[in-house]
mmCIF file of C-alpha atoms in Angstrom:
data_model
loop_
_atom_site.group_PDB
_atom_site.id
_atom_site.type_symbol
_atom_site.label_atom_id
_atom_site.label_comp_id
_atom_site.label_asym_id
_atom_site.label_seq_id
_atom_site.Cartn_x
_atom_site.Cartn_y
_atom_site.Cartn_z
ATOM 1 C CA MET O 18 20.815 2.413 -20.982
ATOM 2 C CA ARG O 19 18.192 3.965 -18.722
ATOM 3 C CA LYS O 20 14.575 3.099 -19.306
ATOM 4 C CA GLU O 21 11.820 5.611 -19.841
ATOM 5 C CA ARG O 22 9.897 6.926 -16.857
ATOM 6 C CA ILE O 23 6.541 5.366 -16.089
ATOM 7 C CA LEU O 24 4.552 8.523 -15.463
ATOM 8 C CA GLU O 25 1.409 6.659 -14.440
ATOM 9 C CA ILE O 26 3.296 4.977 -11.596
ATOM 10 C CA GLU O 27 4.581 8.289 -10.273
ATOM 11 C CA ARG O 28 1.034 9.669 -10.158
ATOM 12 C CA LEU O 29 -0.463 6.436 -8.832
ATOM 13 C CA ARG O 30 1.968 6.389 -5.913
ATOM 14 C CA GLY O 31 0.901 9.893 -4.920
ATOM 15 C CA MET O 32 -2.767 8.930 -5.257
ATOM 16 C CA ALA O 33 -2.235 5.829 -3.102
ATOM 17 C CA PHE O 34 -0.565 7.853 -0.365
ATOM 18 C CA LEU O 35 -3.493 10.271 -0.276
ATOM 19 C CA ALA O 36 -5.862 7.303 -0.096
ATOM 20 C CA VAL O 37 -4.093 5.550 2.778
ATOM 21 C CA VAL O 38 -4.123 8.727 4.909
ATOM 22 C CA MET O 39 -7.832 9.045 4.184
ATOM 23 C CA GLN O 40 -8.414 5.473 5.412
ATOM 24 C CA HIS O 41 -6.690 6.148 8.706
ATOM 25 C CA SER O 42 -8.553 9.409 9.154
ATOM 26 C CA ILE O 43 -11.806 7.508 8.702
ATOM 27 C CA ALA O 44 -10.676 4.894 11.244
ATOM 28 C CA HIS O 45 -10.377 7.621 13.868
ATOM 29 C CA TYR O 46 -13.709 9.313 13.217
ATOM 30 C CA SER O 47 -15.613 6.023 12.968
ATOM 31 C CA VAL O 48 -15.151 5.632 16.739
ATOM 32 C CA ALA O 49 -15.339 9.334 17.599
ATOM 33 C CA GLU O 50 -18.039 10.445 20.007
ATOM 34 C CA GLY O 51 -21.259 11.696 18.457
ATOM 35 C CA MET O 52 -21.015 9.903 15.102
ATOM 36 C CA ILE O 53 -24.378 8.643 13.845
ATOM 37 C CA GLU O 54 -25.607 6.366 11.074
ATOM 38 C CA SER O 55 -25.468 9.013 8.341
ATOM 39 C CA ASP O 56 -21.867 9.783 9.291
ATOM 40 C CA GLY O 57 -21.051 6.094 9.033
ATOM 41 C CA ILE O 58 -22.555 5.899 5.545
ATOM 42 C CA LEU O 59 -20.461 8.885 4.454
ATOM 43 C CA MET O 60 -17.362 7.210 5.852
ATOM 44 C CA ALA O 61 -18.211 3.991 4.025
ATOM 45 C CA VAL O 62 -18.286 5.881 0.709
ATOM 46 C CA LEU O 63 -14.935 7.534 1.427
ATOM 47 C CA LEU O 64 -13.459 4.242 2.603
ATOM 48 C CA MET O 65 -14.492 2.425 -0.572
ATOM 49 C CA ALA O 66 -13.025 5.227 -2.679
ATOM 50 C CA SER O 67 -9.678 4.878 -0.890
ATOM 51 C CA LYS O 68 -9.502 1.071 -0.572
ATOM 52 C CA PHE O 69 -7.181 0.754 -3.556
ATOM 53 C CA ALA O 70 -4.193 2.162 -1.622
ATOM 54 C CA VAL O 71 -2.458 -0.965 -0.293
ATOM 55 C CA PRO O 72 -3.013 -3.133 -3.402
ATOM 56 C CA ALA O 73 -1.802 -0.232 -5.557
ATOM 57 C CA PHE O 74 1.424 0.081 -3.560
ATOM 58 C CA ILE O 75 2.022 -3.664 -3.923
ATOM 59 C CA PHE O 76 1.259 -3.488 -7.650
ATOM 60 C CA ILE O 77 3.730 -0.601 -8.016
ATOM 61 C CA THR O 78 6.417 -2.607 -6.232
ATOM 62 C CA GLY O 79 5.948 -5.576 -8.554
ATOM 63 C CA MET O 80 5.789 -3.465 -11.698
ATOM 64 C CA VAL O 81 8.892 -1.405 -10.949
ATOM 65 C CA LEU O 82 10.975 -4.367 -9.777
ATOM 66 C CA PHE O 83 10.321 -6.300 -12.965
ATOM 67 C CA TYR O 84 10.486 -3.226 -15.199
ATOM 68 C CA ASN O 85 13.946 -2.318 -13.903
ATOM 69 C CA ASP O 86 15.214 -5.906 -13.808
ATOM 70 C CA SER O 87 18.290 -5.943 -16.014
ATOM 71 C CA GLY O 88 18.498 -9.737 -16.147
ATOM 72 C CA GLN O 89 21.191 -10.087 -13.483
ATOM 73 C CA LEU O 90 20.310 -10.299 -9.792
ATOM 74 C CA GLN O 91 22.879 -10.122 -7.034
ATOM 75 C CA TYR O 92 20.666 -11.171 -4.174
ATOM 76 C CA GLY O 93 22.999 -10.058 -1.385
ATOM 77 C CA ASN O 94 23.307 -6.521 -2.724
ATOM 78 C CA PHE O 95 19.594 -6.466 -3.549
ATOM 79 C CA VAL O 96 18.561 -7.300 0.029
ATOM 80 C CA LYS O 97 21.251 -5.074 1.528
ATOM 81 C CA ARG O 98 19.877 -2.093 -0.380
ATOM 82 C CA ARG O 99 16.298 -2.812 0.752
ATOM 83 C CA ILE O 100 17.431 -3.112 4.355
ATOM 84 C CA SER O 101 19.154 0.264 4.037
ATOM 85 C CA ASP O 102 16.368 2.019 2.116
ATOM 86 C CA ILE O 103 13.312 0.455 3.740
ATOM 87 C CA TYR O 104 13.893 -1.581 6.884
ATOM 88 C CA ILE O 105 16.166 0.845 8.737
ATOM 89 C CA PRO O 106 13.746 3.808 8.333
ATOM 90 C CA PHE O 107 10.947 1.441 9.394
ATOM 91 C CA ALA O 108 12.945 0.399 12.477
ATOM 92 C CA ILE O 109 13.694 4.006 13.452
ATOM 93 C CA TRP O 110 10.059 5.041 13.123
ATOM 94 C CA THR O 111 9.015 1.920 15.036
ATOM 95 C CA ILE O 112 11.133 3.083 17.965
ATOM 96 C CA ILE O 113 9.730 6.610 17.639
ATOM 97 C CA HIS O 114 6.126 5.342 17.683
ATOM 98 C CA VAL O 115 6.821 3.037 20.636
ATOM 99 C CA ALA O 116 8.453 5.870 22.579
ATOM 100 C CA ILE O 117 5.628 8.341 21.887
ATOM 101 C CA ASN O 118 3.080 5.734 22.968
ATOM 102 C CA GLY O 119 4.977 5.287 26.263
ATOM 103 C CA ARG O 120 5.874 1.661 25.570
ATOM 104 C CA LEU O 121 9.646 1.964 25.221
ATOM 105 C CA HIS O 122 11.131 0.244 28.282
ATOM 106 C CA LEU O 123 14.803 -0.422 27.665
ATOM 107 C CA ASP O 124 15.595 -0.940 31.328
ATOM 108 C CA SER O 125 14.321 -4.523 31.316
ATOM 109 C CA ILE O 126 14.657 -7.705 29.284
ATOM 110 C CA GLU O 127 10.889 -7.715 28.751
ATOM 111 C CA GLY O 128 11.071 -4.237 27.252
ATOM 112 C CA TRP O 129 13.772 -5.237 24.804
ATOM 113 C CA THR O 130 11.856 -8.402 23.931
ATOM 114 C CA GLU O 131 8.709 -6.399 23.216
ATOM 115 C CA LEU O 132 10.627 -3.947 21.040
ATOM 116 C CA GLY O 133 12.244 -6.826 19.150
ATOM 117 C CA SER O 134 8.818 -8.335 18.526
ATOM 118 C CA MET O 135 7.522 -5.039 17.142
ATOM 119 C CA LEU O 136 10.520 -4.727 14.831
ATOM 120 C CA ILE O 137 9.608 -8.118 13.377
ATOM 121 C CA THR O 138 5.819 -7.914 13.340
ATOM 122 C CA GLY O 139 5.177 -4.210 12.688
ATOM 123 C CA LYS O 140 2.795 -3.974 15.633
ATOM 124 C CA ALA O 141 4.208 -0.737 17.021
ATOM 125 C CA SER O 142 1.563 1.211 15.101
ATOM 126 C CA SER O 143 -1.467 0.269 13.047
ATOM 127 C CA HIS O 144 0.143 1.208 9.708
ATOM 128 C CA LEU O 145 3.548 -0.460 10.073
ATOM 129 C CA TRP O 146 2.224 -3.941 9.278
ATOM 130 C CA TYR O 147 2.397 -2.949 5.622
ATOM 131 C CA ILE O 148 6.200 -2.584 5.669
ATOM 132 C CA ILE O 149 6.612 -6.074 7.136
ATOM 133 C CA MET O 150 4.261 -7.514 4.519
ATOM 134 C CA LEU O 151 5.984 -5.656 1.684
ATOM 135 C CA PHE O 152 9.462 -6.700 2.791
ATOM 136 C CA GLN O 153 8.508 -10.328 2.284
ATOM 137 C CA PHE O 154 8.189 -9.635 -1.452
ATOM 138 C CA TYR O 155 11.761 -8.343 -1.502
ATOM 139 C CA LEU O 156 13.081 -11.347 0.408
ATOM 140 C CA LEU O 157 11.249 -13.743 -1.921
ATOM 141 C CA TYR O 158 11.901 -11.770 -5.098
ATOM 142 C CA PRO O 159 14.284 -14.402 -6.560
ATOM 143 C CA VAL O 160 11.510 -17.007 -6.186
ATOM 144 C CA TYR O 161 8.858 -14.802 -7.798
ATOM 145 C CA ARG O 162 11.348 -13.755 -10.467
ATOM 146 C CA SER O 163 12.343 -17.294 -11.347
ATOM 147 C CA ILE O 164 8.770 -18.586 -11.540
ATOM 148 C CA ILE O 165 7.208 -15.612 -13.347
ATOM 149 C CA ARG O 166 10.017 -15.123 -15.864
ATOM 150 C CA GLY O 167 10.389 -18.874 -16.377
ATOM 151 C CA ILE O 168 6.713 -19.290 -17.228
ATOM 152 C CA SER O 169 6.543 -16.117 -19.313
ATOM 153 C CA ASN O 170 9.539 -17.057 -21.455
ATOM 154 C CA ARG O 171 8.176 -20.517 -22.238
ATOM 155 C CA LEU O 172 4.620 -19.624 -23.209
ATOM 156 C CA THR O 173 2.979 -17.459 -25.851
ATOM 157 C CA HIS O 174 1.538 -14.068 -24.949
ATOM 158 C CA ARG O 175 -2.011 -15.349 -25.298
ATOM 159 C CA VAL O 176 -1.386 -18.251 -22.956
ATOM 160 C CA ASN O 177 0.367 -15.957 -20.473
ATOM 161 C CA VAL O 178 -2.667 -13.670 -20.374
ATOM 162 C CA MET O 179 -4.988 -16.634 -19.818
ATOM 163 C CA LEU O 180 -2.705 -17.909 -17.064
ATOM 164 C CA LEU O 181 -2.650 -14.473 -15.411
ATOM 165 C CA VAL O 182 -6.459 -14.359 -15.420
ATOM 166 C CA ALA O 183 -6.615 -17.905 -14.012
ATOM 167 C CA THR O 184 -4.149 -16.943 -11.281
ATOM 168 C CA GLY O 185 -6.370 -13.994 -10.391
ATOM 169 C CA VAL O 186 -9.409 -16.251 -10.136
ATOM 170 C CA LEU O 187 -7.513 -18.706 -7.918
ATOM 171 C CA PHE O 188 -6.361 -15.834 -5.737
ATOM 172 C CA ILE O 189 -9.935 -14.632 -5.266
ATOM 173 C CA VAL O 190 -11.031 -18.171 -4.380
ATOM 174 C CA MET O 191 -8.100 -18.512 -1.954
ATOM 175 C CA THR O 192 -9.246 -15.471 0.018
ATOM 176 C CA ALA O 193 -12.454 -17.369 0.833
ATOM 177 C CA TYR O 194 -10.408 -20.048 2.580
ATOM 178 C CA ILE O 195 -7.893 -17.933 4.509
ATOM 179 C CA SER O 196 -9.478 -18.962 7.822
ATOM 180 C CA ASP O 197 -9.379 -22.656 6.849
ATOM 181 C CA ILE O 198 -5.768 -22.355 5.720
ATOM 182 C CA GLY O 199 -4.973 -20.646 8.998
ATOM 183 C CA ARG O 200 -6.561 -23.434 11.047
ATOM 184 C CA PHE O 201 -4.620 -26.058 9.088
ATOM 185 C CA MET O 202 -1.288 -24.258 9.378
ATOM 186 C CA GLY O 203 -1.921 -23.461 13.028
ATOM 187 C CA GLY O 204 -2.513 -27.131 13.720
ATOM 188 C CA LEU O 205 0.929 -28.008 12.366
ATOM 189 C CA HIS O 206 2.591 -25.921 15.109
ATOM 190 C CA ILE O 207 5.518 -24.933 12.903
ATOM 191 C CA PRO O 208 7.452 -22.050 14.498
ATOM 192 C CA VAL O 209 7.025 -18.771 12.583
ATOM 193 C CA TRP O 210 5.116 -20.389 9.716
ATOM 194 C CA SER O 211 2.052 -21.267 11.775
ATOM 195 C CA GLU O 212 1.927 -17.765 13.243
ATOM 196 C CA LEU O 213 2.277 -16.237 9.779
ATOM 197 C CA PHE O 214 -0.962 -17.926 8.706
ATOM 198 C CA THR O 215 -2.849 -17.339 11.967
ATOM 199 C CA ALA O 216 -1.984 -14.405 14.241
ATOM 200 C CA TYR O 217 -0.247 -12.528 11.438
ATOM 201 C CA ALA O 218 -2.338 -13.541 8.441
ATOM 202 C CA ASP O 219 -3.125 -9.874 7.825
ATOM 203 C CA ARG O 220 0.562 -9.262 7.005
ATOM 204 C CA ASN O 221 1.301 -12.521 5.193
ATOM 205 C CA ALA O 222 2.473 -11.534 1.704
ATOM 206 C CA LEU O 223 0.880 -14.653 0.214
ATOM 207 C CA ASN O 224 -2.531 -13.145 0.942
ATOM 208 C CA PHE O 225 -1.623 -10.131 -1.237
ATOM 209 C CA SER O 226 0.491 -11.955 -3.825
ATOM 210 C CA PHE O 227 -1.672 -11.476 -6.913
ATOM 211 C CA TYR O 228 -1.342 -7.693 -6.770
ATOM 212 C CA PHE O 229 2.437 -8.183 -6.943
ATOM 213 C CA ILE O 230 2.115 -10.718 -9.771
ATOM 214 C CA LEU O 231 -0.142 -8.332 -11.689
ATOM 215 C CA GLY O 232 2.491 -5.630 -11.280
ATOM 216 C CA ALA O 233 5.176 -8.038 -12.477
ATOM 217 C CA ALA O 234 3.184 -8.796 -15.622
ATOM 218 C CA ALA O 235 2.794 -5.065 -16.288
ATOM 219 C CA GLY O 236 6.481 -4.397 -15.666
ATOM 220 C CA MET O 237 7.692 -7.087 -18.045
ATOM 221 C CA ASN O 238 5.419 -5.866 -20.859
ATOM 222 C CA PRO O 239 4.725 -2.153 -20.250
ATOM 223 C CA GLU O 240 3.710 -1.402 -23.853
ATOM 224 C CA MET O 241 1.330 -4.343 -23.995
ATOM 225 C CA TRP O 242 0.031 -3.425 -20.540
ATOM 226 C CA SER O 243 -0.827 0.088 -21.717
ATOM 227 C CA LYS O 244 -2.654 -1.288 -24.748
ATOM 228 C CA TRP O 245 -4.540 -3.763 -22.574
ATOM 229 C CA ILE O 246 -5.523 -1.002 -20.139
ATOM 230 C CA HIS O 247 -6.969 0.944 -23.069
ATOM 231 C CA ARG O 248 -8.743 -1.948 -24.788
ATOM 232 C CA THR O 249 -10.382 -3.476 -21.714
ATOM 233 C CA ARG O 250 -11.397 -0.170 -20.127
ATOM 234 C CA PRO O 251 -15.173 -0.855 -20.357
ATOM 235 C CA VAL O 252 -14.726 -4.224 -18.636
ATOM 236 C CA TYR O 253 -12.735 -3.270 -15.562
ATOM 237 C CA TRP O 254 -14.539 0.051 -15.028
ATOM 238 C CA THR O 255 -17.865 -1.809 -15.126
ATOM 239 C CA VAL O 256 -16.587 -4.313 -12.565
ATOM 240 C CA PHE O 257 -15.170 -1.491 -10.450
ATOM 241 C CA VAL O 258 -18.405 0.516 -10.384
ATOM 242 C CA PHE O 259 -20.611 -2.544 -9.777
ATOM 243 C CA MET O 260 -18.415 -3.933 -6.990
ATOM 244 C CA PHE O 261 -18.089 -0.461 -5.445
ATOM 245 C CA GLY O 262 -21.866 -0.285 -5.145
ATOM 246 C CA PHE O 263 -22.231 -3.905 -4.017
ATOM 247 C CA LEU O 264 -19.623 -3.645 -1.259
ATOM 248 C CA LEU O 265 -20.838 -0.205 -0.235
ATOM 249 C CA MET O 266 -24.283 -1.672 0.419
ATOM 250 C CA GLN O 267 -22.682 -4.373 2.562
ATOM 251 C CA GLY O 268 -20.897 -1.700 4.565
ATOM 252 C CA ILE O 269 -24.097 0.325 4.966
ATOM 253 C CA ASN O 270 -26.027 -2.757 6.106
ATOM 254 C CA GLU O 271 -23.338 -3.444 8.707
ATOM 255 C CA ILE O 272 -23.712 0.098 10.023
ATOM 256 C CA ARG O 273 -27.504 -0.156 10.157
ATOM 257 C CA LEU O 274 -27.418 -3.522 11.917
ATOM 258 C CA ALA O 275 -25.197 -1.973 14.584
ATOM 259 C CA ASP O 276 -28.257 0.168 15.478
ATOM 260 C CA GLY O 277 -26.400 3.080 17.009
ATOM 261 C CA ALA O 278 -23.509 1.052 18.405
ATOM 262 C CA ARG O 279 -19.887 1.569 17.363
ATOM 263 C CA ILE O 280 -19.387 2.069 13.616
ATOM 264 C CA THR O 281 -17.327 -0.755 12.107
ATOM 265 C CA PHE O 282 -16.370 -1.835 8.604
ATOM 266 C CA TYR O 283 -15.507 -5.510 9.076
ATOM 267 C CA SER O 284 -17.434 -6.392 5.919
ATOM 268 C CA LEU O 285 -15.023 -4.189 3.955
ATOM 269 C CA SER O 286 -11.802 -5.843 5.140
ATOM 270 C CA LEU O 287 -9.125 -6.579 2.551
ATOM 271 C CA LEU O 288 -9.014 -10.376 2.782
ATOM 272 C CA ARG O 289 -12.428 -11.279 1.362
ATOM 273 C CA PRO O 290 -13.284 -12.714 -2.099
ATOM 274 C CA TRP O 291 -15.577 -9.922 -3.317
ATOM 275 C CA MET O 292 -13.208 -7.324 -1.949
ATOM 276 C CA ALA O 293 -10.312 -9.018 -3.769
ATOM 277 C CA LEU O 294 -12.242 -8.758 -7.045
ATOM 278 C CA PHE O 295 -12.971 -5.111 -6.356
ATOM 279 C CA LEU O 296 -9.337 -4.365 -5.493
ATOM 280 C CA ILE O 297 -8.064 -5.975 -8.687
ATOM 281 C CA SER O 298 -10.469 -3.870 -10.720
ATOM 282 C CA SER O 299 -9.511 -0.803 -8.665
ATOM 283 C CA ILE O 300 -5.827 -1.223 -9.550
ATOM 284 C CA LEU O 301 -6.739 -1.205 -13.231
ATOM 285 C CA ALA O 302 -9.165 1.702 -12.852
ATOM 286 C CA MET O 303 -6.773 3.828 -10.793
ATOM 287 C CA TYR O 304 -3.903 3.130 -13.206
ATOM 288 C CA ASP O 305 -6.173 4.284 -16.009
ATOM 289 C CA LEU O 306 -7.094 7.368 -13.970
ATOM 290 C CA ALA O 307 -3.399 8.049 -13.357
ATOM 291 C CA GLY O 308 -2.863 7.944 -17.118
ATOM 292 C CA TRP O 309 -5.702 10.428 -17.615
ATOM 293 C CA ILE O 310 -4.133 12.708 -15.009
ATOM 294 C CA CYS O 311 -0.815 12.560 -16.866
ATOM 295 C CA ARG O 312 -2.505 13.623 -20.104
ATOM 296 C CA ARG O 313 -5.262 15.984 -18.995
ATOM 297 C CA ALA O 314 -4.965 17.196 -15.403
ATOM 298 C CA GLY O 315 -2.405 19.932 -15.993
ATOM 299 C CA ARG O 316 1.113 20.607 -14.824
ATOM 300 C CA SER O 317 0.247 21.620 -11.240
ATOM 301 C CA VAL O 318 -1.750 18.476 -10.389
ATOM 302 C CA ASN O 319 0.882 16.252 -11.970
ATOM 303 C CA ALA O 320 3.681 18.029 -10.118
ATOM 304 C CA VAL O 321 1.891 17.669 -6.775
ATOM 305 C CA LEU O 322 1.148 13.970 -7.209
ATOM 306 C CA SER O 323 4.659 13.270 -8.464
ATOM 307 C CA SER O 324 6.219 15.054 -5.485
ATOM 308 C CA LEU O 325 3.877 13.304 -3.048
ATOM 309 C CA GLY O 326 4.931 10.023 -4.597
ATOM 310 C CA LEU O 327 8.619 10.871 -4.280
ATOM 311 C CA TYR O 328 8.333 11.480 -0.529
ATOM 312 C CA SER O 329 5.531 8.994 0.124
ATOM 313 C CA PHE O 330 7.642 6.450 1.996
ATOM 314 C CA GLY O 331 8.831 8.819 4.703
ATOM 315 C CA ALA O 332 5.443 10.537 4.800
ATOM 316 C CA TYR O 333 3.754 7.157 5.199
ATOM 317 C CA LEU O 334 5.963 6.217 8.146
ATOM 318 C CA MET O 335 5.072 9.401 10.042
ATOM 319 C CA HIS O 336 1.500 10.105 8.909
ATOM 320 C CA LEU O 337 -0.190 8.545 11.945
ATOM 321 C CA LEU O 338 1.657 11.038 14.106
ATOM 322 C CA THR O 339 0.592 13.952 11.912
ATOM 323 C CA LEU O 340 -2.966 12.641 12.092
ATOM 324 C CA ARG O 341 -2.704 12.972 15.873
ATOM 325 C CA ILE O 342 -1.818 16.633 15.451
ATOM 326 C CA SER O 343 -4.818 17.131 13.198
ATOM 327 C CA TYR O 344 -7.066 15.541 15.830
ATOM 328 C CA LEU O 345 -5.885 18.063 18.424
ATOM 329 C CA LEU O 346 -6.926 20.889 16.122
ATOM 330 C CA ASP O 347 -10.197 19.134 15.380
ATOM 331 C CA GLU O 348 -11.096 18.633 19.042
ATOM 332 C CA SER O 349 -10.364 22.239 19.923
ATOM 333 C CA LEU O 350 -11.970 23.950 16.923
ATOM 334 C CA MET O 351 -14.247 21.668 14.904
ATOM 335 C CA VAL O 352 -16.216 19.351 17.188
ATOM 336 C CA SER O 353 -19.539 20.910 16.172
ATOM 337 C CA THR O 354 -18.844 20.949 12.423
ATOM 338 C CA PRO O 355 -20.200 18.303 9.996
ATOM 339 C CA SER O 356 -18.295 15.023 9.912
ATOM 340 C CA LEU O 357 -17.285 15.433 6.263
ATOM 341 C CA ILE O 358 -15.533 18.726 6.991
ATOM 342 C CA ARG O 359 -13.788 17.215 10.014
ATOM 343 C CA ILE O 360 -12.555 14.187 8.073
ATOM 344 C CA ILE O 361 -11.381 16.181 5.069
ATOM 345 C CA SER O 362 -9.696 18.803 7.264
ATOM 346 C CA SER O 363 -7.871 16.140 9.255
ATOM 347 C CA TRP O 364 -6.830 14.424 6.034
ATOM 348 C CA ILE O 365 -5.459 17.597 4.442
ATOM 349 C CA ILE O 366 -3.579 18.654 7.586
ATOM 350 C CA SER O 367 -2.024 15.228 8.033
ATOM 351 C CA VAL O 368 -0.987 14.909 4.387
ATOM 352 C CA ALA O 369 0.563 18.378 4.395
ATOM 353 C CA LEU O 370 2.468 17.864 7.652
ATOM 354 C CA ALA O 371 3.695 14.379 6.715
ATOM 355 C CA TYR O 372 4.815 15.558 3.280
ATOM 356 C CA MET O 373 6.590 18.626 4.659
ATOM 357 C CA GLY O 374 8.143 16.499 7.399
ATOM 358 C CA ALA O 375 9.489 14.010 4.866
ATOM 359 C CA ARG O 376 10.917 16.839 2.741
ATOM 360 C CA LEU O 377 12.501 18.440 5.796
ATOM 361 C CA PHE O 378 14.094 15.191 6.944
ATOM 362 C CA ALA O 379 15.356 14.566 3.412
ATOM 363 C CA LEU O 380 17.362 17.813 3.608
ATOM 364 C CA MET O 381 19.320 16.511 6.580
ATOM 365 C CA PRO O 382 22.662 14.723 6.147
ATOM 366 C CA PHE O 383 21.157 11.468 7.396
ATOM 367 C CA GLY O 384 17.704 12.089 5.979
ATOM 368 C CA LYS O 385 17.736 8.702 4.289
ATOM 369 C CA TRP O 386 17.239 6.991 7.644
ATOM 370 C CA LEU O 387 14.088 9.007 8.396
ATOM 371 C CA ALA O 388 12.520 9.816 5.037
ATOM 372 C CA GLY O 389 13.834 7.057 2.792
ATOM 373 C CA VAL O 390 15.331 9.787 0.568
ATOM 374 C CA PRO O 391 19.037 10.613 1.029
ATOM 375 C CA GLY O 392 20.059 14.015 2.357
ATOM 376 C CA GLY O 393 22.786 16.319 1.087
ATOM 377 C CA ARG O 394 24.543 15.344 -2.124
ATOM 378 C CA GLY O 395 23.058 11.880 -2.024
ATOM 379 C CA ARG O 396 19.582 13.396 -2.135
ATOM 380 C CA LYS O 397 20.299 15.264 -5.362
ATOM 381 C CA GLN O 398 21.627 12.087 -6.957
ATOM 382 C CA ALA O 399 18.647 10.054 -5.757
ATOM 383 C CA VAL O 400 16.119 12.585 -7.024
ATOM 384 C CA ALA O 401 17.890 12.772 -10.373
ATOM 385 C CA LYS O 402 17.849 9.002 -10.618
ATOM 386 C CA ARG O 403 14.188 8.849 -9.718
ATOM 387 C CA GLU O 404 13.413 11.332 -12.439
ATOM 388 C CA LEU O 405 14.427 8.571 -14.819
ATOM 389 C CA ASN O 406 13.481 5.436 -12.945
ATOM 390 C CA THR O 407 10.596 5.258 -10.545
ATOM 391 C CA SER O 408 11.555 3.878 -7.090
ATOM 392 C CA VAL O 409 10.303 0.587 -5.698
ATOM 393 C CA LYS O 410 9.875 1.518 -2.066
ATOM 394 C CA MET O 411 6.269 2.654 -1.986
#
């Protein structure tokens, strides 16, 4: 028996894709020539408004995995499907990005070694780290599944909620000690593991684990989750608004202290305690907003967000390339226009091109390898299936 669609997730995925493209557009203009303090402050506001993207994607993954869990897990088939649906498109786009950047050198051992490293670390482009981080959740899903379901089945609902809150608090505290944990793990000199906590801490799934756990809790109890979202609305929206303002002031102070130098947003990085609190509240707030969109925003807005969500994986993989196209248009036509118009224009162009590109690739016989959505007959079956069950890829 198929489960009901989670409409909020379909809208939230589209919202998160829009937000992540906005973040990367801001990253470009923050170092563009001629940007001044007021431009930096504007970017800080837009950046804070779009910060929810990565945690929301992780939350969606956890929620959908646990929501669709039928009680039987064939790990081999589970991983095989994720390799086919996620890793292979990632690998193809890694090669494309490396080639476009002029770093594909297959005529030497060093070139192959570098490519192999990028296929493991996601360093071919600044957005591909996310796929490597996300894939760790799939590989470790049996562990998460066993622990989360084991605890949930043994305790009362009230105790489970208290334990979830406590886990969130511990997660926030942990983010304050990521550097210390990294120094300790680095000192052990354990191959792979030490690097995962030092050089690659920014793509270590452990550092994003609570967003996945929160999604798992929502997926196992979707009705209770919806009630909780409604009942606690004043709490998490208050936290969201307060932390938005608090962190925004930190970002503005960083810009002002730079005194005309390069605009940076190090104080707004993901792996910080106050940011972790803000991101948790932002997941709740954006899920609530997605629910409002489902009920009140009208058919057109819902259709657009749902379609963006459907093609978000392929669009995500290629959106840094479409941003490059938007920059060419910007540099030739819009250099003298206000920064807000330039950022928004670049964002809209990139989103549109990435979305249309993903749809176009999906029409091809082997579109699955480029867009994450099967082409031909397989595409029709996949879309029909996704109409009933929301996908776990992005």
